[in-house]
Coordinates of C-alpha atoms and ligand atoms in Angstrom, one line a residue:
X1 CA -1.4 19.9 7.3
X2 CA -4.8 20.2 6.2
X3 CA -7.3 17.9 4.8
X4 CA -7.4 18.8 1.7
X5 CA -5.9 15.1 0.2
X6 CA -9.6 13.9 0.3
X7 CA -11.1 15.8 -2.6
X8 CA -11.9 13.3 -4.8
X9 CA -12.2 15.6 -8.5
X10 CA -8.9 17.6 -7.5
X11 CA -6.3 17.9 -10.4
X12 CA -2.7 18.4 -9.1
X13 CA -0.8 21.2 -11.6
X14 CA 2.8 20.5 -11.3
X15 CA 6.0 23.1 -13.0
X16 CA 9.0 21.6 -13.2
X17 CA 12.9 22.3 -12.7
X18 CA 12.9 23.0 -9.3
X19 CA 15.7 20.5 -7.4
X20 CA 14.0 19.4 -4.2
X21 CA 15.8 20.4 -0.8
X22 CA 14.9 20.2 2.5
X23 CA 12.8 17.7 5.1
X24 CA 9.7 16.0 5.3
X25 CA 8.3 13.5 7.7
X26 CA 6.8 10.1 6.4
X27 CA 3.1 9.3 7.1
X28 CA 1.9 6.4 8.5
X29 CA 1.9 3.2 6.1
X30 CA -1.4 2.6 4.4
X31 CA -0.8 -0.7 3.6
X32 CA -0.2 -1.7 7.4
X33 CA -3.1 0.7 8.9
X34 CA -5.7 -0.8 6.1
X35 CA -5.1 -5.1 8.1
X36 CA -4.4 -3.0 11.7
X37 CA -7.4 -1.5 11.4
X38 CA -9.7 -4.7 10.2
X39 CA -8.0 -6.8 13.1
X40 CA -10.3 -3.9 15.5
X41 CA -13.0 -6.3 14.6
X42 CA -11.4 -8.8 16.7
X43 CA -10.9 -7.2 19.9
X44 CA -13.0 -7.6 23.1
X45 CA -12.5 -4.7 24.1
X46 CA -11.7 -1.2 22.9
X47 CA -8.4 -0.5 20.5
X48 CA -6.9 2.5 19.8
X49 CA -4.7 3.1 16.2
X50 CA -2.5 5.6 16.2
X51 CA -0.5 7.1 13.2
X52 CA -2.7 7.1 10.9
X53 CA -2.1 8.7 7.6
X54 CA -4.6 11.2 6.5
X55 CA -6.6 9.1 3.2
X56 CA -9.3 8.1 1.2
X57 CA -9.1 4.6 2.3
X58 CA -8.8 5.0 6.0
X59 CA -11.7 6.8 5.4
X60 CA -13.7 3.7 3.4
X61 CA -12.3 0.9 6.1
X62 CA -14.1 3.2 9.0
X63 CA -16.9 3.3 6.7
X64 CA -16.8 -0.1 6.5
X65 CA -16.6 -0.8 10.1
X66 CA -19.0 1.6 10.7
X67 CA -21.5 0.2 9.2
X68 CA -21.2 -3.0 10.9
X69 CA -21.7 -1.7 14.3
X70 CA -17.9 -0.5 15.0
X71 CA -18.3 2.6 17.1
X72 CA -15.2 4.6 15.6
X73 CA -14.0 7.8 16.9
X74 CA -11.1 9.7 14.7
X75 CA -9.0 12.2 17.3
X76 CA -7.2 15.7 15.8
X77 CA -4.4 13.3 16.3
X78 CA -5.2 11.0 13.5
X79 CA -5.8 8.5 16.0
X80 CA -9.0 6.0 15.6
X81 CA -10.8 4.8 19.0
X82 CA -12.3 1.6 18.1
X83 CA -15.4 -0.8 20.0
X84 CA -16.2 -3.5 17.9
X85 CA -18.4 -5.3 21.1
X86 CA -21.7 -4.7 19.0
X87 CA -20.9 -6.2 15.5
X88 CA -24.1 -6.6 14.1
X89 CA -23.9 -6.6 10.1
X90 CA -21.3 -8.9 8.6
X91 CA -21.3 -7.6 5.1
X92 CA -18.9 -5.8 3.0
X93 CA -20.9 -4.5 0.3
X94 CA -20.1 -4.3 -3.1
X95 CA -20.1 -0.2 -3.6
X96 CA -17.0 -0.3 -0.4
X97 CA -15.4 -3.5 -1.9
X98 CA -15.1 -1.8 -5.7
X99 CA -13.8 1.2 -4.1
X100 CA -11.1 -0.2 -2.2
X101 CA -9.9 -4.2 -2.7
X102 CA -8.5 -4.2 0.8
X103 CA -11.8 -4.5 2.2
X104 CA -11.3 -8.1 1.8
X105 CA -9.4 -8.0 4.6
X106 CA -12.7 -8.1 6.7
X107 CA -13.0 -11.7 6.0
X108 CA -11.0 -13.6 8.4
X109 CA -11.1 -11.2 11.4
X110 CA -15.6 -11.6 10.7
X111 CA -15.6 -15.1 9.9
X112 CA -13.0 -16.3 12.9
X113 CA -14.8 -13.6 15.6
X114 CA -18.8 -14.2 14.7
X115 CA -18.5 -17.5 12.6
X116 CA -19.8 -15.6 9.4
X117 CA -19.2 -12.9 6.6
X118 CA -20.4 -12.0 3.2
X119 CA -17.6 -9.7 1.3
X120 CA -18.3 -8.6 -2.5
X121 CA -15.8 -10.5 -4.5
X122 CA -12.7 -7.6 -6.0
X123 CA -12.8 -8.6 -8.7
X124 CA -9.9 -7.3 -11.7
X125 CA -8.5 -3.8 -11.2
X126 CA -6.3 -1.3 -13.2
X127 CA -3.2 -3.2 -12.5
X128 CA -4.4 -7.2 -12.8
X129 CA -7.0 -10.1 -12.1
X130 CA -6.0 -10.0 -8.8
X131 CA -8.0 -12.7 -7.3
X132 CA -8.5 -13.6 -4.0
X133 CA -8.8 -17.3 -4.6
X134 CA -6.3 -18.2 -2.2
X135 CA -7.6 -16.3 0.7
X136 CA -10.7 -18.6 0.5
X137 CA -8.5 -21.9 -0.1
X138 CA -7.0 -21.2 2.9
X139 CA -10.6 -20.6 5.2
X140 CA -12.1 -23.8 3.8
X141 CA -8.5 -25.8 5.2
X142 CA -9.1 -24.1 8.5
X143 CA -13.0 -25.8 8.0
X144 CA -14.8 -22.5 6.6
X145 CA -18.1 -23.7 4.3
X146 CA -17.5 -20.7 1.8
X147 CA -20.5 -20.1 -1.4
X148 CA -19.4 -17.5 -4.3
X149 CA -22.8 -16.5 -4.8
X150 CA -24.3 -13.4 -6.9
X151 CA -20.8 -11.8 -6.9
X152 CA -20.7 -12.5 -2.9
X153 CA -18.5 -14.6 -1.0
X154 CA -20.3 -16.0 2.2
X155 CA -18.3 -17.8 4.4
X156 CA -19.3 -19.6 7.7
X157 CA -17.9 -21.7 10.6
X158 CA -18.4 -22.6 13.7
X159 CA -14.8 -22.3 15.0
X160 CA -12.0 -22.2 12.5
X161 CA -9.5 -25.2 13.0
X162 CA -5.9 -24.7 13.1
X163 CA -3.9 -26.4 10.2
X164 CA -0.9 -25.9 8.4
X165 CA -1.2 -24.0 4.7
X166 CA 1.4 -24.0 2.3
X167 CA 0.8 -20.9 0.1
X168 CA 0.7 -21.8 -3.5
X169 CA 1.4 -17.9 -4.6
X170 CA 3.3 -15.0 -1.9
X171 CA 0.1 -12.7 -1.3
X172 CA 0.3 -9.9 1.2
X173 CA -3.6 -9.2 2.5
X174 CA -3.5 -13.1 2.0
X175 CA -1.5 -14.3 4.4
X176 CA -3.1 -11.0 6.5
X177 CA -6.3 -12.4 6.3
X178 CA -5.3 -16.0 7.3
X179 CA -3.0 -14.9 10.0
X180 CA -6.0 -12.4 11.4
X181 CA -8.2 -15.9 11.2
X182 CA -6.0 -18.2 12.6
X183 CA -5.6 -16.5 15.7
X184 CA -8.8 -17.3 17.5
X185 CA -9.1 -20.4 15.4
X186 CA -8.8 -23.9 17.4
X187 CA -5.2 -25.1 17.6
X188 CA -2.2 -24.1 15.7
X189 CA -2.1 -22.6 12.7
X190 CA 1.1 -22.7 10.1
X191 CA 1.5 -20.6 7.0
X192 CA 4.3 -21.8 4.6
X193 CA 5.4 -19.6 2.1
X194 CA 4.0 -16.4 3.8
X195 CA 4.4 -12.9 2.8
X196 CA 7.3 -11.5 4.6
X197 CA 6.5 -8.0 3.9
X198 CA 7.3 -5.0 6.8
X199 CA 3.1 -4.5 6.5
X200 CA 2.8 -8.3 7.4
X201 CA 4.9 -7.6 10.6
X202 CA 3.7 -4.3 11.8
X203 CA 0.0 -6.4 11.7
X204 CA 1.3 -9.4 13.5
X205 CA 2.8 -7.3 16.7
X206 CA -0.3 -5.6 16.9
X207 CA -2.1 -8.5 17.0
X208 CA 0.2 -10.0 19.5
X209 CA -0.1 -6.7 21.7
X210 CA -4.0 -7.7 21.6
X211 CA -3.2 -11.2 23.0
X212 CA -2.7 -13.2 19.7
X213 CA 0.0 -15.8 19.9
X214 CA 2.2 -15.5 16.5
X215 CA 6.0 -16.0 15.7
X216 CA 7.4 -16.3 12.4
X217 CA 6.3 -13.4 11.2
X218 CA 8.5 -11.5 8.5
X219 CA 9.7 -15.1 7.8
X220 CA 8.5 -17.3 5.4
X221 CA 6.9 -19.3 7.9
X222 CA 4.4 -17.9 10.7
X223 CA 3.1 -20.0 13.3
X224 CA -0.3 -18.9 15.1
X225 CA -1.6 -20.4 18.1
X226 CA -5.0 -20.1 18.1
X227 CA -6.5 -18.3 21.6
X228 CA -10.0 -17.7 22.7
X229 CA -10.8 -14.3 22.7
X230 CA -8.2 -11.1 21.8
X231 CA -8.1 -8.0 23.8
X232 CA -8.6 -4.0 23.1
X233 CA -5.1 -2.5 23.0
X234 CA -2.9 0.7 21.9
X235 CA -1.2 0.5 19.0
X236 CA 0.8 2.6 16.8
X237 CA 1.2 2.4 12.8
X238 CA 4.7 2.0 10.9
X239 CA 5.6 4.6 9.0
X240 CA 4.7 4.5 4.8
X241 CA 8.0 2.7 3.1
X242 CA 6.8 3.3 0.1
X243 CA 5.7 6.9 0.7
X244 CA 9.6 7.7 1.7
X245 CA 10.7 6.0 -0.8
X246 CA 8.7 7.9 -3.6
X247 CA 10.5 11.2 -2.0
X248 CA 13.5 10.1 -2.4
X249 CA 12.9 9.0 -6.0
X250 CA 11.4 12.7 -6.7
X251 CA 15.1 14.1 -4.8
X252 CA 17.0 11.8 -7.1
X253 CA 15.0 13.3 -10.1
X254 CA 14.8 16.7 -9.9
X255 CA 18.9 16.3 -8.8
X256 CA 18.3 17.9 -5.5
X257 CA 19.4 17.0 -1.5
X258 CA 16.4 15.7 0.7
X259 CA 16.4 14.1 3.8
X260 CA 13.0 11.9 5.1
X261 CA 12.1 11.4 8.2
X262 CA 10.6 8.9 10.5
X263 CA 11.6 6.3 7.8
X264 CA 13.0 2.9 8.1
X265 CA 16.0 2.3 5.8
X266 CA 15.9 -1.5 7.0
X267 CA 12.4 -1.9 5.2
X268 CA 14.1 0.2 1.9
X269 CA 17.1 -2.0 1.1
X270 CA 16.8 -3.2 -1.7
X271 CA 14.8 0.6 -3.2
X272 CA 18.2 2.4 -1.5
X273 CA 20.5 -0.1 -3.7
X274 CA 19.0 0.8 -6.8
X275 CA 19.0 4.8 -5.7
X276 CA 22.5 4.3 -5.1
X277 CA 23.2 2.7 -8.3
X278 CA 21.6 6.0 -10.3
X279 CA 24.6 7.3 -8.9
X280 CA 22.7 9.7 -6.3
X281 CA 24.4 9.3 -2.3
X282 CA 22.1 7.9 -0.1
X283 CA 22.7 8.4 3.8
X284 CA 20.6 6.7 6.8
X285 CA 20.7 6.6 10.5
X286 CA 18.0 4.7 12.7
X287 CA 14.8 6.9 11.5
X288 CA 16.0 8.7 8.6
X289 CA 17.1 8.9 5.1
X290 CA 19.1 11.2 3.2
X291 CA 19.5 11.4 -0.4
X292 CA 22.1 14.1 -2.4
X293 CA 22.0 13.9 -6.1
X294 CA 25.2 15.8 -6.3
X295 CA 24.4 17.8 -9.4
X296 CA 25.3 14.2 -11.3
X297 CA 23.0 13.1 -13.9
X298 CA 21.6 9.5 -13.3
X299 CA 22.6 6.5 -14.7
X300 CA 19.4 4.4 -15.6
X301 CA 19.1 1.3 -14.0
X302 CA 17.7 -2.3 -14.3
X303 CA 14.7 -3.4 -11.6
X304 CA 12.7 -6.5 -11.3
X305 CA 10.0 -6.6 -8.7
X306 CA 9.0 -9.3 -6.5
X307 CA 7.9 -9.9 -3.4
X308 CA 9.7 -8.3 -0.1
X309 CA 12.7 -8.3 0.4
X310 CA 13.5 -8.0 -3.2
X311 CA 12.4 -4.7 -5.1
X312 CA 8.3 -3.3 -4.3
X313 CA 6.0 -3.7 -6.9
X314 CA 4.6 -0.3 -5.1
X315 CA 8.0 1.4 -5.8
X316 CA 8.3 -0.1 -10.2
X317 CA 6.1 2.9 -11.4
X318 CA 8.3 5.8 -9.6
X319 CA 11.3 3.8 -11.1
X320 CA 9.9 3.9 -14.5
X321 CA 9.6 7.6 -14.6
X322 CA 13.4 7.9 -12.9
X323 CA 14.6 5.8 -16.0
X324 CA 12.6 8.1 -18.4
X325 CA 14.8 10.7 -17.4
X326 CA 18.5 8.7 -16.3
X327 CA 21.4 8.7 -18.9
X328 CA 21.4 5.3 -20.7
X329 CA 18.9 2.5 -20.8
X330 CA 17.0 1.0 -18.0
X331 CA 14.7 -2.5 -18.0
X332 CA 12.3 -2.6 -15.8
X333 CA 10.4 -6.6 -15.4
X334 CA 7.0 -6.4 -13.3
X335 CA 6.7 -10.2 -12.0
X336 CA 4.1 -9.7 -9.0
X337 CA 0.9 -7.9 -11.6
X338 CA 0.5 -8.6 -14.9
X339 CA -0.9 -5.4 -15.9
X340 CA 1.1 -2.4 -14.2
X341 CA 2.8 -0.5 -16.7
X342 CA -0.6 2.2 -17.5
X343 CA 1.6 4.8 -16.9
X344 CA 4.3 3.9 -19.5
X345 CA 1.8 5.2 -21.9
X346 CA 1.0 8.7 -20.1
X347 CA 4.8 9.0 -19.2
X348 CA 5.5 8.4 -23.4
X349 CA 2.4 11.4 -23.9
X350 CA 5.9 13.5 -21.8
X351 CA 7.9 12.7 -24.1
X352 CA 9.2 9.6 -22.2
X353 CA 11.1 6.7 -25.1
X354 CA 9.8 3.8 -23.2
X355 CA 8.9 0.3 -25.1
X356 CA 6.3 -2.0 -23.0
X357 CA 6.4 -6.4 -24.1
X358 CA 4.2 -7.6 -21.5
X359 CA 5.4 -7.3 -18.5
X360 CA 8.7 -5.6 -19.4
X361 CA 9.4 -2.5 -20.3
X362 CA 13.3 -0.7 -21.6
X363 CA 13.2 2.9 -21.0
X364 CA 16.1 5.0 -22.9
X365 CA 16.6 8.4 -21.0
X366 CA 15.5 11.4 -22.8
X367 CA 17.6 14.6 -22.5
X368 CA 14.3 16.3 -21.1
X369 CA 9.9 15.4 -20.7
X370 CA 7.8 18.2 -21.6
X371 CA 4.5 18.9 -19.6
X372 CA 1.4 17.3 -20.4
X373 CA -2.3 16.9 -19.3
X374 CA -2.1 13.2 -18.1
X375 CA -4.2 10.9 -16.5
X376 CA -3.4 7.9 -14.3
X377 CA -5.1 4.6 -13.8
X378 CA -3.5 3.5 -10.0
X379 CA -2.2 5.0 -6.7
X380 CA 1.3 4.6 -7.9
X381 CA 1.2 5.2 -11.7
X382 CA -0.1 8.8 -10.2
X383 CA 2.9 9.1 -8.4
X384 CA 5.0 8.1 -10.9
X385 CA 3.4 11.3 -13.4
X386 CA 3.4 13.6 -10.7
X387 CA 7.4 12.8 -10.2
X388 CA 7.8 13.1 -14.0
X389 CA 6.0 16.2 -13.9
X390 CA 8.4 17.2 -11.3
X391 CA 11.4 17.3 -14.2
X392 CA 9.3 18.4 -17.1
X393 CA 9.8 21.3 -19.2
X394 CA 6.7 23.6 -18.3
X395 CA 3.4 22.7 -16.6
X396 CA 1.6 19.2 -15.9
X397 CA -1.5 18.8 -15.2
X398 CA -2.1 15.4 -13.5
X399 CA -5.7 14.2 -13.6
X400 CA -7.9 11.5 -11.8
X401 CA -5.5 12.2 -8.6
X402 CA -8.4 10.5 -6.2
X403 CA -5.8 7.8 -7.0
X404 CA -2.9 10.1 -5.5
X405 CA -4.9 10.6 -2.7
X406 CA -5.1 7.1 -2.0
X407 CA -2.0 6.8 -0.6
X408 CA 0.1 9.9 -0.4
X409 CA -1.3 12.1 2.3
X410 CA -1.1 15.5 1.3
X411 CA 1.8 14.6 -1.6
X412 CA 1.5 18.9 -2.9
X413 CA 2.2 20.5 0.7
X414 CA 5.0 17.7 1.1
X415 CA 6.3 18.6 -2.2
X416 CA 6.0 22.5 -1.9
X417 CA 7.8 21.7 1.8
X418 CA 10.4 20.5 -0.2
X419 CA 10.7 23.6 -3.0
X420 CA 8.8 22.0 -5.6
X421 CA 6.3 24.1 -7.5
X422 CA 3.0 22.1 -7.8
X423 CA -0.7 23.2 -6.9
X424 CA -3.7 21.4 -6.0
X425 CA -6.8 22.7 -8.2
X426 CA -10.2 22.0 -8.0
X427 CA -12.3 20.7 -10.7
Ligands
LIG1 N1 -2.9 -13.5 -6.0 C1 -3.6 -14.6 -6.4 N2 -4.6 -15.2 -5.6 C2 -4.8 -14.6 -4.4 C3 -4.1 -13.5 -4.0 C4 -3.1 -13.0 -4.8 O1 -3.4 -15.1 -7.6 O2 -5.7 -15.1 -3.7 C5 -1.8 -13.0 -6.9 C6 -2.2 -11.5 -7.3 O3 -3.1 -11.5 -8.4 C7 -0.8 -11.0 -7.6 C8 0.1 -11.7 -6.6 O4 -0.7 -12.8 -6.1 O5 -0.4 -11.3 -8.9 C9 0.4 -10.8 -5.4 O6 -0.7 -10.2 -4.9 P1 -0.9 -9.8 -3.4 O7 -2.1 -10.6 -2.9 O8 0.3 -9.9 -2.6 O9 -1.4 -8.3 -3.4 P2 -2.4 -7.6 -2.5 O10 -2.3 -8.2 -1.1 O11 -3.8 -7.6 -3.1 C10 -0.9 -5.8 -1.5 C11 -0.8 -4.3 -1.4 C12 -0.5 -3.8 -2.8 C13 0.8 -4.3 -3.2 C14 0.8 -5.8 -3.2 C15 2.2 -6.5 -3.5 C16 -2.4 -3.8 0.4 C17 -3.7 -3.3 0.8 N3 -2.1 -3.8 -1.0 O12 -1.9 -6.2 -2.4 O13 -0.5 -2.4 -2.7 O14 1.1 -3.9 -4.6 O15 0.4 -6.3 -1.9 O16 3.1 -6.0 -2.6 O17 -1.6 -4.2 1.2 C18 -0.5 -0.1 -3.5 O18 -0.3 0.2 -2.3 O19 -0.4 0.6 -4.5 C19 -0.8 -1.6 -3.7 C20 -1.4 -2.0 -4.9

């Protein structure tokens, strides 16, 4: 595959009707590689990442890195060779933060490593507030002095102190960030009411192949014991759940017979329930997943998100445009962000019959979506246009798709693997 996914002005030109068939292998997860690769900045020694998916925001975290004195070397294979022994800057700045939230995740692995860190506070994005409030609670009980200064958060310590934290809300690069911190942190650390997502554990057993001393993790309850210094090690990425599982969404869609690759169906349970409830025939072994439409029309079904294991956030968008399309009506509640239904109103511009109050939206399927210039706002409102274009009678054209490229690595030469008749344009 070629690297054509970082184009940031691209517009992705979809025709639809085609049923999907065929294979396709799943990238690397994003949302594991983004923490893996921030945790570099707490090895001694030299680490290498492998599986790497091929996007914009690997790109901006070894910018990031980069610029504080990482030496980074990125392999043909996608792999990234990482020294983080000279660590001489310990700033995220504001133009990396604003591009990409997760640079957060710098915070713990600078502040519990050099005793200091200045990050430029998120702030709201297309989908919420998003704050990172609890991120900082959690530094200042392990004995951080944290300022929010000029948009800035600097934080300082001599040595973090282990503690236990009872997480008021479930946040994902939250409990990252505190688990990253509490493992060179004096004594023990405990985090109650952790994230228990797949990305949470892929982080944790490469910290542990490093040296860290963690259990717990994918529980709601991880336990760190605090060591003095972390090695250099090898380590290989997860595949993308989310990535599969927005395949298998497009199969169901277009009423085709896919099967995805190096994919784990025991991180999709509760996504492969609700496919299976559409009434499409969904098939697993160990790495794989196989969905069959079986020239059925879907039945439209009802999804509230929350936190893992229940139904992804990631996965509500791509759900939304399924609905759009399914016989019957679907609800769809959005509990984790309080402003992720954007593309409700470009899906609707396809003809789509879907009513948003707050955070809930009923969908009643239309017989057929007619193409449309459309524009999305986040990574997986993108998706969820580019599946509806999918369906559509005639040609979309899918704008702004830097946010596709976020987190789908090459999502047209996947697609075209698979039959479906989409192009990549440039500006
Ligand atoms: N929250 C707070 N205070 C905090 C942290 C979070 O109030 O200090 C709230 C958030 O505003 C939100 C909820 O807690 O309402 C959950 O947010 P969380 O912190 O879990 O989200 P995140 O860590 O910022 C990660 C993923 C998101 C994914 C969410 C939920 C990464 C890099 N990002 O974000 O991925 O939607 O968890 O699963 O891991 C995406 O890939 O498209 C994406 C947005």
């Amino acid at each position: 595959m070629t690297g054509r996914s970082n184009r940031p002005v691209d517009k992705l030109i979809v025709s639809g009707g085609v049923p999907l068939h065929g294979a396709i292998r799943t990238s690397g997860a994003k949302n594991a590689a983004l923490p893996i690769l921030a945790a570099t900045l707490l090895a001694d020694g030299p680490m290498t990442v492998g599986n790497l998916p091929h996007l914009h925001d690997i790109t901006t975290t070894m910018e990031l890195l980069g610029r504080m004195g990482a030496d980074l070397l990125l392999d043909e294979r996608m792999e990234i060779h990482a020294n983080c022994s000279n660590i001489r800057e310990f700033t995220a700045p504001h133009e990396l933060v604003r591009t990409m939230r997760a640079s957060i995740l710098v915070l713990g692995p600078l502040l519990t490593r050099f005793g200091r860190a200045t990050v430029s506070l998120p702030g709201g994005c297309a989908i919420g507030s998003r704050p990172v409030n609890l991120h900082i609670e959690g530094l200042v009980r392990m004995g951080a002095e944290v300022r929010l200064e000029n948009g800035f958060i600097h934080a300082t310590a001599r040595r973090l102190v282990g503690t236990q934290l009872v997480m008021q809300q479930v946040t994902v690069t939250g409990t990252e960030n505190l688990m990253m911190a509490a493992t060179l942190a004096d004594g023990t650390t405990v985090i109650e009411n952790a994230a228990r997502e797949p990305e949470i554990v892929d982080l944790a057993n490469c910290l542990n192949t490093m040296g860290a001393r963690i259990e717990g993790h994918g529980s709601g309850r991880i336990v760190i014991e605090g060591v003095e210094t972390l090695s250099g090690a090898r380590y290989a990425v997860q595949p993308d759940r989310i990535e599969t599982a927005t395949y298998l969404v497009a199969a169901a869609m277009t009423g085709g017979r896919i099967r995805v690759m190096d994919a784990r169906p025991d991180q999709l349970r509760a996504v492969l329930d609700k496919l299976a409830e559409t009434g499409v025939e969904v098939t697993a072994g160990p790495d794989w997943i196989g969905l069959d439409a079986r020239g059925r029309s879907l039945s439209a079904v009802d999804v509230t998100t929350a936190p893992f294991p229940a139904f992804p956030t990631d996965m509500q968008a791509q759900f939304t445009a399924l609905n759009s399309v399914a016989h019957g009506t679907g609800t769809i509640r959005e509990t984790v962000f309080e402003n992720r239904f954007m593309h409700a109103y470009e899906l609707q511009r396809m003809g789509a019959d879907i009513e948003v109050h707050g955070n809930f939206a009923v969908t009643r399927g239309v017989v057929r979506l007619t193409g449309a210039p459309v524009a999305a706002t986040d990574l997986r409102a993108s998706a969820s246009l580019v599946l509806a274009g999918l369906v559509a009678e005639g040609e979309t054209v899918v704008d702004e798709i830097h946010h596709v490229d976020r987190g789908y690595e090459c999502i047209e030469e996947k697609l075209a693997q698979l039959g479906a008749r989409i192009r990549r344009v440039p500006m």
